GROMACS .gro file of C-alpha atoms in nm:
model
  139
    1MET     CA    1  -0.755  -7.663  10.392
    2ASN     CA    2  -0.747  -7.429  10.691
    3HIS     CA    3  -1.067  -7.244  10.764
    4LYS     CA    4  -1.134  -6.932  10.965
    5VAL     CA    5  -1.273  -6.958  11.315
    6LEU     CA    6  -1.418  -6.701  11.551
    7VAL     CA    7  -1.194  -6.586  11.833
    8PHE     CA    8  -1.335  -6.412  12.139
    9GLU     CA    9  -1.113  -6.206  12.370
   10LEU     CA   10  -1.284  -6.196  12.706
   11LYS     CA   11  -1.096  -5.893  12.840
   12LYS     CA   12  -1.193  -5.676  12.543
   13CYS     CA   13  -1.569  -5.736  12.557
   14ILE     CA   14  -1.764  -5.444  12.707
   15GLY     CA   15  -2.099  -5.624  12.702
   16CYS     CA   16  -2.264  -5.391  12.449
   17ARG     CA   17  -2.427  -5.688  12.274
   18LEU     CA   18  -2.402  -5.520  11.934
   19CYS     CA   19  -2.286  -5.857  11.800
   20GLU     CA   20  -2.619  -6.012  11.900
   21LEU     CA   21  -2.818  -5.734  11.736
   22MET     CA   22  -2.611  -5.743  11.416
   23CYS     CA   23  -2.646  -6.121  11.398
   24SER     CA   24  -3.025  -6.111  11.419
   25ALA     CA   25  -3.040  -5.818  11.176
   26THR     CA   26  -2.819  -6.002  10.927
   27HIS     CA   27  -3.018  -6.325  10.938
   28PHE     CA   28  -3.372  -6.206  11.010
   29GLN     CA   29  -3.373  -5.833  10.926
   30VAL     CA   30  -3.478  -5.755  11.284
   31THR     CA   31  -3.278  -5.663  11.594
   32ASN     CA   32  -3.393  -5.930  11.836
   33PRO     CA   33  -3.153  -6.097  12.082
   34ALA     CA   34  -3.379  -6.405  12.087
   35LYS     CA   35  -3.291  -6.461  11.720
   36THR     CA   36  -2.916  -6.436  11.752
   37ARG     CA   37  -2.660  -6.706  11.681
   38ILE     CA   38  -2.406  -6.556  11.919
   39ARG     CA   39  -2.493  -6.486  12.280
   40ILE     CA   40  -2.323  -6.263  12.532
   41VAL     CA   41  -2.349  -6.387  12.889
   42ARG     CA   42  -2.266  -6.170  13.188
   43ASP     CA   43  -2.090  -6.310  13.495
   44ASP     CA   44  -2.179  -6.048  13.754
   45GLU     CA   45  -1.954  -6.197  14.019
   46LYS     CA   46  -1.645  -6.175  13.797
   47GLN     CA   47  -1.766  -5.863  13.614
   48LEU     CA   48  -1.698  -6.030  13.279
   49ASP     CA   49  -1.897  -6.079  12.961
   50SER     CA   50  -1.833  -6.388  12.752
   51ALA     CA   51  -1.957  -6.504  12.415
   52ILE     CA   52  -2.128  -6.832  12.342
   53TYR     CA   53  -2.092  -6.928  11.978
   54CYS     CA   54  -2.030  -7.226  11.754
   55HIS     CA   55  -1.670  -7.346  11.751
   56SER     CA   56  -1.720  -7.565  11.442
   57CYS     CA   57  -1.568  -7.860  11.628
   58VAL     CA   58  -1.363  -8.104  11.423
   59GLU     CA   59  -1.565  -8.388  11.574
   60ALA     CA   60  -1.899  -8.210  11.577
   61LYS     CA   61  -2.110  -8.388  11.838
   62CYS     CA   62  -2.413  -8.187  11.725
   63ILE     CA   63  -2.397  -8.341  11.377
   64GLU     CA   64  -2.346  -8.688  11.523
   65ALA     CA   65  -2.646  -8.642  11.756
   66CYS     CA   66  -2.887  -8.537  11.482
   67GLU     CA   67  -3.089  -8.838  11.369
   68PHE     CA   68  -3.268  -8.641  11.097
   69ASP     CA   69  -2.971  -8.522  10.889
   70ALA     CA   70  -3.068  -8.162  10.963
   71LEU     CA   71  -2.708  -8.063  11.036
   72SER     CA   72  -2.419  -8.068  10.792
   73ARG     CA   73  -2.081  -7.905  10.747
   74ASP     CA   74  -2.024  -7.633  10.489
   75SER     CA   75  -1.726  -7.741  10.279
   76ASP     CA   76  -1.617  -7.382  10.211
   77THR     CA   77  -1.641  -7.231  10.560
   78ASN     CA   78  -1.633  -7.548  10.775
   79THR     CA   79  -1.932  -7.415  10.971
   80ILE     CA   80  -2.231  -7.620  11.080
   81LEU     CA   81  -2.539  -7.564  10.865
   82VAL     CA   82  -2.899  -7.624  10.971
   83SER     CA   83  -3.163  -7.749  10.731
   84GLU     CA   84  -3.472  -7.575  10.867
   85GLU     CA   85  -3.692  -7.818  10.675
   86ASP     CA   86  -3.528  -8.129  10.824
   87CYS     CA   87  -3.487  -8.008  11.183
   88VAL     CA   88  -3.760  -8.144  11.411
   89ALA     CA   89  -3.653  -7.944  11.717
   90CYS     CA   90  -3.557  -8.254  11.915
   91ARG     CA   91  -3.279  -8.055  12.084
   92LYS     CA   92  -3.028  -8.342  12.079
   93CYS     CA   93  -2.768  -8.116  11.918
   94ILE     CA   94  -2.812  -7.868  12.203
   95GLU     CA   95  -2.763  -8.142  12.462
   96GLU     CA   96  -2.444  -8.268  12.294
   97CYS     CA   97  -2.272  -7.935  12.229
   98PRO     CA   98  -1.980  -7.885  12.471
   99TYR     CA   99  -2.011  -7.507  12.425
  100ASP     CA  100  -2.386  -7.484  12.493
  101HIS     CA  101  -2.424  -7.309  12.159
  102PRO     CA  102  -2.723  -7.417  11.955
  103VAL     CA  103  -3.040  -7.240  12.062
  104MET     CA  104  -3.396  -7.287  11.951
  105HIS     CA  105  -3.547  -7.030  11.719
  106PRO     CA  106  -3.794  -6.842  11.942
  107THR     CA  107  -4.099  -6.899  11.720
  108GLU     CA  108  -4.006  -7.175  11.473
  109ASP     CA  109  -3.914  -7.541  11.520
  110TYR     CA  110  -3.547  -7.541  11.431
  111VAL     CA  111  -3.215  -7.460  11.595
  112LEU     CA  112  -2.997  -7.159  11.535
  113ILE     CA  113  -2.626  -7.226  11.491
  114CYS     CA  114  -2.363  -6.973  11.387
  115ASP     CA  115  -2.307  -7.008  11.013
  116PHE     CA  116  -2.020  -6.758  11.002
  117CYS     CA  117  -2.246  -6.539  10.784
  118GLY     CA  118  -2.124  -6.734  10.484
  119GLY     CA  119  -1.760  -6.648  10.555
  120ASN     CA  120  -1.776  -6.285  10.667
  121PRO     CA  121  -1.916  -6.277  11.023
  122ALA     CA  122  -2.117  -5.960  11.085
  123CYS     CA  123  -2.039  -5.975  11.458
  124VAL     CA  124  -1.669  -5.921  11.384
  125ASP     CA  125  -1.738  -5.611  11.177
  126ILE     CA  126  -1.966  -5.450  11.439
  127CYS     CA  127  -1.764  -5.516  11.756
  128PRO     CA  128  -1.636  -5.173  11.868
  129GLU     CA  129  -1.359  -5.315  12.088
  130GLY     CA  130  -1.234  -5.591  11.857
  131ALA     CA  131  -1.333  -5.858  12.110
  132ILE     CA  132  -1.455  -6.083  11.827
  133THR     CA  133  -1.211  -6.154  11.548
  134THR     CA  134  -1.130  -6.435  11.309
  135ALA     CA  135  -0.817  -6.645  11.283
  136GLN     CA  136  -0.701  -6.935  11.075
  137GLU     CA  137  -0.805  -7.265  11.229
  138GLY     CA  138  -0.529  -7.420  11.439
  139LYS     CA  139  -0.340  -7.097  11.505
   0.00000   0.00000   0.00000
């Protein structure tokens, strides 16, 4: 079964960071960039903004690295799920991620990983330039 994945178009991003705010609002009912599961990073030298987000890797090194079974794959969306109760904040998943995606929750002891908002990513809906979209995996 093909799943949707996030697609980021670098040239379309204007660096407004609305995706970050919508992500934190969706998950925590607060607009706080420290609680976002997608991050916009500015390269001042190149004058480009890029997104750091979970790519739901086929061979998810974050899941393999977790010794506490705190990470699993959602069978419907193929995203990586975090069990807040089982995560001990060891940060091994962060170290193993090739995309530097998982981040620590700013006040709790668990990681934040994009969960695709259960299948309808809020960041896609809010992006004014269409820099973040979805596509079928493998296309």
